[in-house]
Coordinates of C-alpha atoms in Angstrom, one line a residue:
Chain A
M1 CA 15.9 36.1 34.0
S2 CA 12.8 34.1 33.2
V3 CA 11.5 31.6 35.7
S4 CA 10.3 28.3 34.3
A5 CA 7.2 26.6 35.5
E6 CA 9.3 23.8 36.9
D7 CA 11.0 26.3 39.2
H8 CA 7.7 27.4 40.6
I9 CA 6.8 23.8 41.1
S10 CA 9.9 23.1 43.1
R11 CA 9.1 25.9 45.6
G12 CA 6.9 23.9 47.8
E13 CA 3.5 24.5 46.2
S14 CA 0.8 22.2 47.2
Q15 CA 0.5 19.0 45.1
L16 CA -2.9 20.1 43.8
A17 CA -1.5 23.4 42.6
Q18 CA 1.4 21.7 40.9
F19 CA -1.1 19.3 39.3
A20 CA -3.4 22.1 38.1
K21 CA -0.4 24.0 36.6
R22 CA 0.7 20.9 34.7
L23 CA -2.8 20.3 33.5
V24 CA -3.3 24.0 32.4
R25 CA -0.1 23.8 30.4
H26 CA -1.6 20.9 28.4
K27 CA -3.5 23.0 25.8
G28 CA -5.5 20.0 24.4
A29 CA -6.7 19.1 27.9
V30 CA -7.9 22.7 28.5
V31 CA -9.7 22.8 25.2
G32 CA -11.3 19.4 25.9
L33 CA -12.4 20.4 29.4
C34 CA -13.9 23.6 28.1
F35 CA -15.9 21.7 25.5
I36 CA -17.1 19.1 28.0
V37 CA -18.2 21.9 30.4
L38 CA -20.1 23.5 27.5
V39 CA -21.8 20.3 26.6
V40 CA -22.7 19.5 30.2
L41 CA -24.2 23.0 30.7
A42 CA -26.1 22.7 27.4
A43 CA -27.5 19.3 28.6
V44 CA -28.4 20.6 32.0
F45 CA -30.1 23.8 30.8
A46 CA -31.5 22.1 27.7
P47 CA -35.1 23.4 28.3
L48 CA -33.8 27.0 28.6
I49 CA -31.6 26.8 25.5
T50 CA -33.6 24.9 23.0
P51 CA -36.0 26.9 20.9
F52 CA -38.3 24.0 20.1
D53 CA -39.7 20.9 21.8
P54 CA -37.3 18.1 20.6
A55 CA -40.2 15.8 20.0
A56 CA -42.6 18.3 18.4
Q57 CA -43.3 17.4 14.8
D58 CA -43.9 20.0 12.2
Y59 CA -45.1 18.7 8.8
T60 CA -44.7 22.1 7.2
A61 CA -40.9 22.1 8.0
I62 CA -39.8 18.6 6.9
R63 CA -36.1 18.1 6.0
Q64 CA -35.2 21.8 6.0
S65 CA -31.5 22.6 5.7
P66 CA -30.0 24.7 8.4
N67 CA -31.6 28.2 8.4
A68 CA -32.3 31.2 10.7
I69 CA -35.2 29.5 12.5
H70 CA -33.8 25.9 12.6
W71 CA -30.1 26.5 13.1
F72 CA -29.2 22.8 12.5
G73 CA -32.1 22.2 10.1
T74 CA -35.0 19.8 10.7
D75 CA -35.4 16.0 10.4
E76 CA -37.8 13.8 8.4
L77 CA -40.7 14.6 10.8
G78 CA -40.0 18.3 10.8
R79 CA -38.4 18.2 14.3
D80 CA -35.8 20.9 15.2
M81 CA -32.4 19.3 14.9
F82 CA -30.7 21.8 17.3
S83 CA -33.2 21.0 20.0
R84 CA -32.8 17.2 19.4
I85 CA -29.0 17.5 19.5
I86 CA -29.0 19.4 22.8
Y87 CA -31.5 16.9 24.4
G88 CA -29.4 14.1 22.8
A89 CA -26.5 15.3 24.8
R90 CA -28.4 14.5 28.0
A91 CA -28.7 10.8 27.0
S92 CA -25.1 10.5 25.9
L93 CA -23.6 12.2 29.0
L94 CA -26.0 10.4 31.3
V95 CA -24.9 7.0 29.9
G96 CA -21.3 8.1 30.1
A97 CA -21.7 9.1 33.8
V98 CA -23.9 6.2 35.0
S99 CA -22.1 3.4 33.2
I100 CA -18.8 4.6 34.5
A101 CA -20.3 4.7 38.0
I102 CA -21.5 1.1 37.6
A103 CA -18.1 0.1 36.2
I104 CA -16.3 1.7 39.2
A105 CA -18.7 0.3 41.7
I106 CA -18.1 -3.2 40.5
G107 CA -14.5 -2.9 39.3
V108 CA -12.7 -1.0 42.0
P109 CA -13.7 -3.0 45.1
L110 CA -13.0 -6.3 43.2
G111 CA -9.6 -5.0 41.9
L112 CA -8.8 -3.8 45.4
A113 CA -9.7 -7.2 46.9
A114 CA -7.7 -9.0 44.2
G115 CA -4.6 -6.9 44.6
Y116 CA -4.7 -6.6 48.4
V117 CA -5.8 -10.1 49.4
G118 CA -3.9 -11.9 46.7
G119 CA -3.9 -15.7 46.4
W120 CA -7.1 -17.5 45.4
V121 CA -9.2 -14.3 45.6
D122 CA -6.8 -12.6 43.1
M123 CA -6.7 -15.6 40.9
G124 CA -10.5 -16.0 40.7
I125 CA -11.2 -12.3 40.2
S126 CA -8.4 -11.8 37.7
R127 CA -9.4 -14.8 35.6
V128 CA -13.0 -13.7 35.3
A129 CA -11.8 -10.2 34.4
D130 CA -9.4 -11.5 31.8
A131 CA -12.1 -13.7 30.3
M132 CA -14.4 -10.8 30.0
L133 CA -11.7 -8.6 28.5
A134 CA -11.2 -11.3 25.8
I135 CA -14.6 -10.4 24.4
P136 CA -14.4 -7.3 22.2
F137 CA -16.0 -4.4 24.1
L138 CA -18.8 -3.7 21.7
I139 CA -19.7 -7.3 21.2
L140 CA -20.1 -7.9 24.9
A141 CA -22.0 -4.6 25.3
I142 CA -24.3 -5.6 22.4
S143 CA -24.9 -9.1 23.8
L144 CA -25.7 -7.8 27.3
A145 CA -28.0 -5.1 25.9
A146 CA -29.7 -7.6 23.7
F147 CA -30.3 -10.0 26.6
L148 CA -31.4 -7.2 28.9
G149 CA -33.8 -5.7 26.3
P150 CA -33.5 -2.4 24.4
S151 CA -33.7 0.7 26.6
L152 CA -31.4 3.5 27.7
T153 CA -31.2 2.2 31.3
N154 CA -30.2 -1.3 30.0
S155 CA -27.6 0.1 27.7
M156 CA -26.1 1.9 30.8
I157 CA -26.0 -1.4 32.7
A158 CA -24.5 -3.2 29.7
I159 CA -21.8 -0.7 29.1
G160 CA -21.0 -0.4 32.8
V161 CA -20.7 -4.2 33.3
T162 CA -18.6 -4.4 30.1
A163 CA -16.2 -1.7 31.3
A164 CA -15.9 -3.1 34.9
P165 CA -13.0 -5.5 34.1
L166 CA -10.9 -2.6 32.9
F167 CA -11.2 -1.1 36.4
V168 CA -10.6 -4.5 38.0
R169 CA -7.3 -4.9 36.1
L170 CA -6.2 -1.3 36.7
T171 CA -7.0 -1.2 40.4
R172 CA -5.4 -4.6 41.0
G173 CA -2.2 -3.6 39.3
Q174 CA -2.0 -0.3 41.1
V175 CA -2.8 -1.9 44.5
I176 CA 0.0 -4.4 44.0
N177 CA 2.4 -1.6 43.3
V178 CA 1.4 0.4 46.3
K179 CA 0.8 -2.3 48.9
S180 CA 4.5 -2.9 49.6
E181 CA 5.2 0.8 50.2
D182 CA 6.5 1.9 53.6
Y183 CA 3.4 3.9 54.5
V184 CA 1.2 1.0 53.9
E185 CA 3.4 -1.2 56.1
A186 CA 3.3 1.5 58.7
A187 CA -0.5 1.8 58.6
R188 CA -0.7 -2.0 59.0
S189 CA 1.8 -2.2 61.9
L190 CA -0.2 0.5 63.7
G191 CA -3.0 -2.0 64.0
N192 CA -5.4 -0.7 61.3
S193 CA -7.9 -3.2 60.0
H194 CA -7.4 -4.5 56.5
A195 CA -10.5 -2.7 55.3
R196 CA -9.2 0.6 56.7
V197 CA -5.7 0.1 55.2
A198 CA -7.2 -0.8 51.8
F199 CA -9.7 2.1 51.6
R200 CA -8.0 4.8 53.6
H201 CA -4.3 4.3 52.7
I202 CA -4.2 2.4 49.4
L203 CA -7.2 3.6 47.5
P204 CA -6.3 7.3 47.6
N205 CA -3.0 6.5 46.0
V206 CA -4.7 4.5 43.2
L207 CA -7.0 7.4 42.5
P208 CA -4.9 9.3 39.9
A209 CA -4.7 6.3 37.6
L210 CA -8.4 5.7 38.2
I211 CA -9.3 9.2 37.2
V212 CA -7.4 9.0 34.0
Q213 CA -9.0 5.6 33.1
M214 CA -12.4 7.0 34.1
T215 CA -12.0 9.9 31.6
L216 CA -10.9 7.7 28.8
T217 CA -13.6 5.1 29.5
I218 CA -16.4 7.8 29.5
A219 CA -15.3 8.4 25.9
T220 CA -15.6 4.7 25.1
A221 CA -19.0 4.6 26.9
I222 CA -20.3 7.6 24.8
I223 CA -19.3 5.9 21.6
S224 CA -20.8 2.6 22.9
E225 CA -24.1 4.2 23.8
A226 CA -24.2 5.8 20.3
S227 CA -23.4 2.4 18.8
L228 CA -26.1 0.6 20.8
S229 CA -28.7 3.4 20.1
F230 CA -27.7 3.3 16.4
L231 CA -28.5 -0.5 16.4
G232 CA -31.8 0.2 18.2
L233 CA -30.6 -1.2 21.5
G234 CA -30.3 2.0 23.5
Q235 CA -32.5 5.1 23.5
Q236 CA -35.9 4.4 22.1
P237 CA -37.8 6.8 19.9
P238 CA -39.2 9.4 20.1
A239 CA -36.6 10.4 22.8
A240 CA -33.4 11.6 21.2
S241 CA -29.9 10.4 21.6
W242 CA -27.0 11.1 19.2
G243 CA -26.9 7.4 18.2
S244 CA -30.6 7.0 17.7
I245 CA -30.7 10.2 15.5
L246 CA -28.0 8.7 13.4
N247 CA -30.0 5.5 13.1
T248 CA -32.9 7.4 11.5
A249 CA -30.6 9.7 9.6
Q250 CA -29.5 6.9 7.3
R251 CA -32.8 6.9 5.6
S252 CA -32.4 10.6 4.6
L253 CA -28.8 10.5 3.7
T254 CA -29.1 11.7 0.2
T255 CA -31.9 14.3 0.8
A256 CA -31.0 15.6 4.2
P257 CA -27.3 14.9 5.0
W258 CA -27.3 17.4 7.9
I259 CA -29.4 15.0 10.0
A260 CA -26.5 12.6 10.1
A261 CA -23.8 15.2 10.2
W262 CA -24.7 17.0 13.5
P263 CA -25.0 14.1 15.9
G264 CA -21.9 12.4 14.5
M265 CA -20.0 15.6 14.9
M266 CA -21.2 16.0 18.5
I267 CA -20.2 12.4 19.4
F268 CA -16.8 13.0 17.7
L269 CA -16.1 16.3 19.4
T270 CA -17.3 15.1 22.9
V271 CA -15.3 11.9 22.7
L272 CA -12.3 13.8 21.4
S273 CA -12.6 16.2 24.3
F274 CA -12.7 13.4 26.9
N275 CA -9.6 11.7 25.2
L276 CA -7.7 15.0 25.2
L277 CA -8.6 15.6 28.8
G278 CA -7.6 12.0 29.7
D279 CA -4.2 12.5 28.0
G280 CA -3.7 15.8 29.8
L281 CA -4.7 14.3 33.2
R282 CA -2.2 11.4 32.6
D283 CA 0.6 13.8 31.8
A284 CA -0.3 16.0 34.8
F285 CA -0.5 13.2 37.3
D286 CA 2.7 11.6 35.9
P287 CA 4.9 14.1 34.1
R288 CA 7.4 11.3 33.2
S289 CA 4.7 9.7 31.0
R290 CA 5.0 12.4 28.3
Chain B
M1 CA 11.0 -21.3 25.1
I2 CA 8.8 -24.4 24.8
R3 CA 8.2 -24.2 28.5
M4 CA 7.2 -20.6 28.2
I5 CA 4.7 -21.4 25.4
G6 CA 3.4 -24.3 27.5
K7 CA 3.0 -22.0 30.5
R8 CA 1.1 -19.5 28.4
L9 CA -1.1 -22.3 27.0
S10 CA -1.9 -23.5 30.4
E11 CA -3.1 -20.0 31.3
V12 CA -5.3 -19.9 28.3
I13 CA -7.3 -23.0 29.3
P14 CA -8.9 -21.7 32.5
T15 CA -9.6 -18.4 30.7
L16 CA -11.5 -20.3 28.0
L17 CA -13.4 -22.3 30.6
I18 CA -14.4 -19.2 32.5
L19 CA -15.3 -17.6 29.2
S20 CA -17.6 -20.4 28.4
V21 CA -19.3 -20.1 31.9
I22 CA -19.7 -16.3 31.4
I23 CA -21.2 -16.7 28.0
F24 CA -23.6 -19.4 29.1
V25 CA -24.7 -17.5 32.2
L26 CA -25.1 -14.3 30.2
Q27 CA -27.9 -15.9 28.3
R28 CA -29.6 -18.0 30.9
L29 CA -29.7 -15.8 33.9
L30 CA -30.7 -12.5 32.3
P31 CA -34.4 -11.7 31.8
G32 CA -36.1 -12.8 28.7
D33 CA -37.2 -16.3 27.9
P34 CA -35.8 -17.6 24.6
A35 CA -38.6 -20.1 24.3
L36 CA -41.2 -17.3 24.6
A37 CA -39.1 -15.2 22.2
L38 CA -39.2 -17.9 19.6
A39 CA -42.8 -18.8 20.1
G40 CA -44.0 -15.2 20.1
E41 CA -45.7 -13.2 22.9
D42 CA -49.1 -14.6 22.1
A43 CA -48.1 -18.2 21.9
D44 CA -50.0 -20.8 24.0
R45 CA -48.3 -22.4 27.0
E46 CA -48.1 -25.8 25.3
L47 CA -46.0 -24.5 22.4
I48 CA -43.7 -22.7 24.7
E49 CA -43.3 -25.9 26.8
Q50 CA -42.6 -27.9 23.7
I51 CA -39.9 -25.5 22.6
R52 CA -38.4 -25.6 26.1
Q53 CA -38.2 -29.4 25.9
Q54 CA -36.9 -29.4 22.3
Y55 CA -34.0 -27.1 23.2
G56 CA -33.4 -28.5 26.7
L57 CA -34.3 -25.2 28.4
N58 CA -36.3 -27.0 31.1
Q59 CA -33.3 -28.8 32.5
P60 CA -31.3 -27.6 35.5
L61 CA -28.7 -24.9 34.6
P62 CA -25.6 -27.0 35.4
V63 CA -26.9 -29.8 33.1
Q64 CA -27.6 -27.3 30.4
Y65 CA -24.1 -25.9 30.8
F66 CA -22.3 -29.2 30.6
K67 CA -24.4 -30.2 27.5
W68 CA -23.6 -26.9 25.9
S69 CA -19.9 -26.8 26.7
G70 CA -19.5 -30.6 25.9
G71 CA -21.0 -29.9 22.5
I72 CA -18.5 -27.1 21.9
L73 CA -15.6 -29.5 22.3
Y74 CA -17.1 -31.4 19.3
G75 CA -17.7 -28.2 17.4
D76 CA -21.4 -28.1 18.2
L77 CA -22.3 -24.5 19.1
G78 CA -26.0 -25.2 19.1
Q79 CA -28.8 -24.6 16.7
S80 CA -30.1 -21.3 15.4
M81 CA -33.7 -21.1 16.5
R82 CA -34.6 -18.7 13.7
M83 CA -32.7 -20.1 10.8
N84 CA -32.9 -23.7 11.9
R85 CA -29.3 -24.4 11.1
P86 CA -26.2 -25.2 13.2
V87 CA -24.7 -22.1 14.6
L88 CA -21.2 -23.3 13.6
D89 CA -22.3 -23.5 9.9
L90 CA -23.6 -19.9 10.1
I91 CA -20.4 -18.6 11.6
L92 CA -18.1 -20.5 9.3
A93 CA -20.0 -19.2 6.3
R94 CA -19.6 -15.6 7.5
L95 CA -16.2 -15.7 9.1
P96 CA -14.1 -15.5 5.9
V97 CA -15.9 -12.3 4.9
T98 CA -15.2 -10.6 8.3
L99 CA -11.6 -11.9 8.4
Q100 CA -11.0 -10.5 4.9
L101 CA -12.4 -7.1 6.1
A102 CA -10.3 -7.3 9.3
V103 CA -7.1 -8.2 7.5
F104 CA -7.6 -5.3 5.0
S105 CA -8.3 -2.9 7.8
M106 CA -5.2 -4.1 9.7
I107 CA -3.0 -3.6 6.7
I108 CA -4.3 -0.1 6.3
A109 CA -4.0 0.6 10.0
L110 CA -0.4 -0.7 10.2
A111 CA 0.7 1.1 7.1
V112 CA -0.8 4.5 8.1
G113 CA -0.1 4.1 11.8
I114 CA 3.5 3.0 11.6
T115 CA 4.4 5.6 8.9
A116 CA 2.8 8.5 10.9
G117 CA 4.3 7.3 14.2
I118 CA 7.8 7.2 12.7
I119 CA 7.4 10.6 11.1
A120 CA 6.1 12.1 14.4
A121 CA 8.9 10.6 16.4
V122 CA 11.7 11.6 14.0
R123 CA 10.2 15.1 13.7
K124 CA 9.5 15.4 17.4
Q125 CA 7.6 18.5 18.6
S126 CA 7.3 19.8 15.0
A127 CA 4.1 20.6 13.2
W128 CA 4.3 17.0 11.7
D129 CA 4.3 15.6 15.2
Y130 CA 1.5 17.7 16.5
G131 CA -0.5 17.1 13.4
A132 CA 0.0 13.4 13.5
N133 CA -0.9 13.2 17.2
L134 CA -4.1 15.2 16.6
V135 CA -5.1 13.1 13.6
A136 CA -4.4 9.9 15.6
L137 CA -6.6 11.1 18.5
A138 CA -9.3 12.1 16.1
G139 CA -9.1 8.7 14.5
I140 CA -9.5 7.1 18.0
S141 CA -12.4 9.4 18.8
V142 CA -14.5 9.3 15.6
P143 CA -17.4 6.8 15.8
N144 CA -16.7 4.5 13.0
F145 CA -20.3 4.0 12.0
W146 CA -20.6 7.8 11.5
L147 CA -17.4 7.9 9.5
G148 CA -18.9 5.2 7.4
I149 CA -22.1 7.1 6.8
M150 CA -20.1 10.3 5.9
M151 CA -17.8 8.4 3.5
I152 CA -20.8 6.8 1.8
L153 CA -22.3 10.3 1.4
V154 CA -19.1 11.7 -0.1
F155 CA -17.5 8.8 -2.1
S156 CA -20.7 7.0 -3.2
V157 CA -23.5 9.5 -3.3
M158 CA -21.7 12.7 -4.3
L159 CA -18.6 11.5 -6.2
N160 CA -19.9 8.0 -7.3
W161 CA -16.4 6.6 -6.9
L162 CA -17.1 3.5 -4.8
P163 CA -20.1 1.2 -4.1
A164 CA -22.1 2.4 -1.1
S165 CA -22.8 -1.2 0.1
G166 CA -22.6 -4.9 -0.6
Y167 CA -19.8 -7.4 -0.8
V168 CA -18.2 -9.3 -3.7
S169 CA -16.1 -12.3 -3.0
P170 CA -12.5 -12.1 -4.3
L171 CA -13.0 -15.6 -5.8
I172 CA -15.7 -14.1 -8.1
D173 CA -14.2 -10.7 -9.0
P174 CA -11.0 -9.7 -7.1
L175 CA -11.1 -6.0 -8.3
R176 CA -14.7 -5.5 -7.4
S177 CA -14.1 -7.3 -4.1
L178 CA -11.3 -4.8 -3.4
Q179 CA -13.6 -1.9 -4.3
S180 CA -16.4 -3.1 -2.1
L181 CA -14.1 -3.5 0.9
L182 CA -12.0 -0.3 0.5
M183 CA -14.3 2.1 2.3
P184 CA -15.3 -0.4 5.1
S185 CA -11.6 -1.2 5.6
I186 CA -10.6 2.5 6.0
V187 CA -13.6 3.0 8.4
L188 CA -12.7 0.0 10.5
G189 CA -8.9 0.7 10.4
T190 CA -9.1 4.3 11.4
A191 CA -9.2 3.9 15.2
I192 CA -6.6 1.1 15.2
A193 CA -4.3 3.3 13.0
G194 CA -4.6 6.0 15.7
V195 CA -3.7 3.6 18.4
I196 CA -0.8 2.1 16.4
M197 CA 0.5 5.6 15.6
R198 CA 0.7 6.6 19.2
H199 CA 2.5 3.4 20.2
T200 CA 4.9 3.6 17.3
R201 CA 5.7 7.2 18.2
S202 CA 6.5 6.5 21.8
A203 CA 8.4 3.3 21.0
M204 CA 10.4 5.1 18.3
L205 CA 11.2 8.0 20.7
Q206 CA 12.5 5.6 23.2
A207 CA 14.6 3.8 20.6
L208 CA 16.0 7.0 19.1
E209 CA 17.2 8.0 22.6
S210 CA 18.9 4.7 23.2
D211 CA 22.7 4.0 23.3
Y212 CA 22.7 1.8 20.2
V213 CA 21.2 4.6 18.1
R214 CA 23.7 7.1 19.5
T215 CA 26.5 4.6 18.5
A216 CA 25.0 4.2 15.0
R217 CA 25.0 8.0 14.6
A218 CA 28.5 8.3 15.9
K219 CA 29.6 5.8 13.3
G220 CA 28.5 8.4 10.7
L221 CA 25.6 6.4 9.3
A222 CA 23.1 8.3 7.3
E223 CA 20.0 9.3 9.4
W224 CA 17.6 7.2 7.4
V225 CA 19.8 4.1 8.0
V226 CA 19.8 4.9 11.7
V227 CA 16.0 5.3 11.7
V228 CA 15.1 2.4 9.5
R229 CA 17.7 -0.2 10.3
H230 CA 18.4 0.5 13.9
A231 CA 15.6 2.3 15.7
M232 CA 12.6 1.0 13.7
R233 CA 13.6 -2.6 13.9
N234 CA 13.6 -2.6 17.6
A235 CA 10.7 -0.3 18.1
L236 CA 8.3 -2.2 15.8
T237 CA 8.3 -5.5 17.8
P238 CA 5.9 -4.2 20.5
V239 CA 3.8 -2.4 17.8
I240 CA 3.3 -5.6 15.8
T241 CA 2.3 -7.3 19.1
L242 CA -0.2 -4.6 19.7
G243 CA -1.5 -5.1 16.2
A244 CA -2.3 -8.7 17.0
L245 CA -4.1 -7.7 20.2
E246 CA -6.1 -5.0 18.4
F247 CA -7.3 -7.7 15.9
G248 CA -10.0 -8.6 18.5
N249 CA -11.2 -5.0 18.6
L250 CA -11.4 -5.1 14.8
L251 CA -13.9 -7.9 15.1
G252 CA -15.9 -5.8 17.6
G253 CA -15.8 -2.7 15.3
A254 CA -16.8 -4.9 12.3
V255 CA -20.3 -5.3 13.9
L256 CA -21.2 -1.7 13.0
T257 CA -19.1 -1.4 9.8
E258 CA -20.8 -4.5 8.3
Q259 CA -24.2 -3.1 9.3
I260 CA -23.5 0.3 7.6
F261 CA -22.0 -1.2 4.4
N262 CA -24.4 -4.2 4.4
I263 CA -21.6 -6.8 4.4
P264 CA -22.8 -10.3 5.1
G265 CA -20.1 -11.0 7.8
F266 CA -19.8 -12.0 11.3
G267 CA -20.9 -8.6 12.7
K268 CA -24.0 -8.5 10.7
L269 CA -24.8 -12.1 11.9
I270 CA -24.7 -11.0 15.5
V271 CA -26.8 -7.9 14.9
D272 CA -29.4 -9.9 13.0
A273 CA -29.4 -12.5 15.8
V274 CA -29.9 -9.8 18.4
Y275 CA -32.9 -8.5 16.5
N276 CA -34.3 -12.0 16.1
R277 CA -33.5 -12.9 19.7
D278 CA -31.6 -15.9 18.3
Y279 CA -29.5 -16.3 21.5
A280 CA -27.6 -19.4 20.4
V281 CA -26.1 -17.4 17.5
V282 CA -25.3 -14.5 19.8
Q283 CA -23.5 -16.9 22.2
G284 CA -21.7 -18.6 19.3
V285 CA -20.4 -15.4 17.9
V286 CA -19.3 -14.1 21.3
L287 CA -17.5 -17.3 21.9
V288 CA -15.7 -17.4 18.6
T289 CA -14.6 -13.7 18.8
A290 CA -13.3 -14.3 22.2
L291 CA -11.5 -17.5 21.1
I292 CA -9.9 -15.5 18.2
Y293 CA -8.8 -12.8 20.7
V294 CA -7.3 -15.4 23.0
L295 CA -5.5 -17.1 20.2
M296 CA -4.2 -13.8 18.7
S297 CA -2.9 -12.7 22.1
L298 CA -1.2 -16.1 22.5
L299 CA 0.4 -15.7 19.0
A300 CA 1.4 -12.1 19.9
D301 CA 3.2 -13.4 23.0
I302 CA 4.9 -16.2 21.2
G303 CA 5.9 -13.7 18.4
Y304 CA 7.2 -11.3 20.9
M305 CA 9.3 -14.0 22.6
L306 CA 10.7 -15.1 19.2
A307 CA 11.5 -11.5 18.3
N308 CA 13.1 -10.8 21.6
P309 CA 16.0 -13.2 22.4
R310 CA 16.1 -12.0 26.0
L311 CA 12.7 -13.5 26.6
R312 CA 13.4 -16.9 25.1
N313 CA 14.8 -18.3 28.3

């Protein structure tokens, strides 16, 4: 008789093992995770992988289509597209990671305070978050990036601040759900301080939802970075980012379409991978959501 | 019902007030001097000071805020420093173009998203379902500006079927207007179609498993009648609400779509304003998009209440 995965789960395995099993069963999430790991490794070991300096111009090799020497072809300045795409991954992933860190650093404590303290604190924080969420993500990010000035660092700040209200709202909602649970009451009646109850007892239970939101927001952040760089508000030339390559690629669309094809494909596959992973994590954390 | 609408309205007012503060602070507290930006890096101090006085930039922040927000109540969003025209005029001239693009995109997104969502739910765990899910996720993940570039390459450059850029007003030539907006609408509607498909699928799955659908089937009704008349009618209410909420995101996405297809709309206005450091225009566009979003979510709530008798009281 065959034994189903659910049977294994019911036999007292650790929560982490159960979670890992559910995640592995989600094929899309596994494919997404593998692709993300691949891109991260490529970005980290970029100097070892890339055959050319991403900024090195070669006027004897302008707009070459993909070939044995230049696997992804070359751009309008004869730069190797493969090297630029790999180095571009660094910018995109860096923005994804740093902007999410900023969003969490701002959003989670505020959401925790709003949900835990309630009353006027909740009202003030929630209203500001709601007001910020009323501005379309990209428009707010563009405005912030424009006011801060065009650079990769500023685009990270702009995206991070724009994404912060998502975490405020999510954390607040989760905290309100959790704070009336018995174990929180017990922790409180044992004389723990409010800060300890909030950070040691409530926050860990909010983590699964935060991890899912984080994965999905990284996808949004990568697209936003590409959008800002595409508009000239993010990564500045000659440094490469997928969005900035797309910006210049427009000029050579008819003569060298591969310049636009590769970075777009990479953004698409990376964002798709994060979305697949996010979906898988949500299902693995909460099997009922499927 | 009226009390509920009143309550929702009363919640909107503080949100709008806070929004106005955020948008004002956004400009004034961040680095970068608008007077210097307008006068140019090499301008002499006198000229910069003159610009500061002309636009009231030398007054205390609260005074500047109340003047600005007071003006908004009378429809005065300030003056474009670069184009030397009222911001409201600039926005009103561009808004119909963007709204036309957004409405076309929403029609495409709803048609594709709802159809795919229903098929995926009815054929649950079939190749149709997996395929529709993957396409929806791909739609959500694809950067719309790249999709735009690729579509221009294929349909304009290679096949020469559609114009690569530009906009024609429907009042001048309805057919050419439709042609000029077809690609941008597909590009802009793709991500929303994906979101709508996923929501439709889950709402339909829930509806198809409900008691009233079981009863309808037990009565011997044809499956399509069960799906269309019973399940779909109930499942689509939250989807339509979602569509209204996503309208705000369409305005955000329009920024890049208009840039790619060179459409003289709202999104292009903000990008040009950003390049020109025309902060009053940026503020105005942000305020108006947020206002549209707040109004759409209010309408969505009211629509949801009207469609759902249990919420009316």
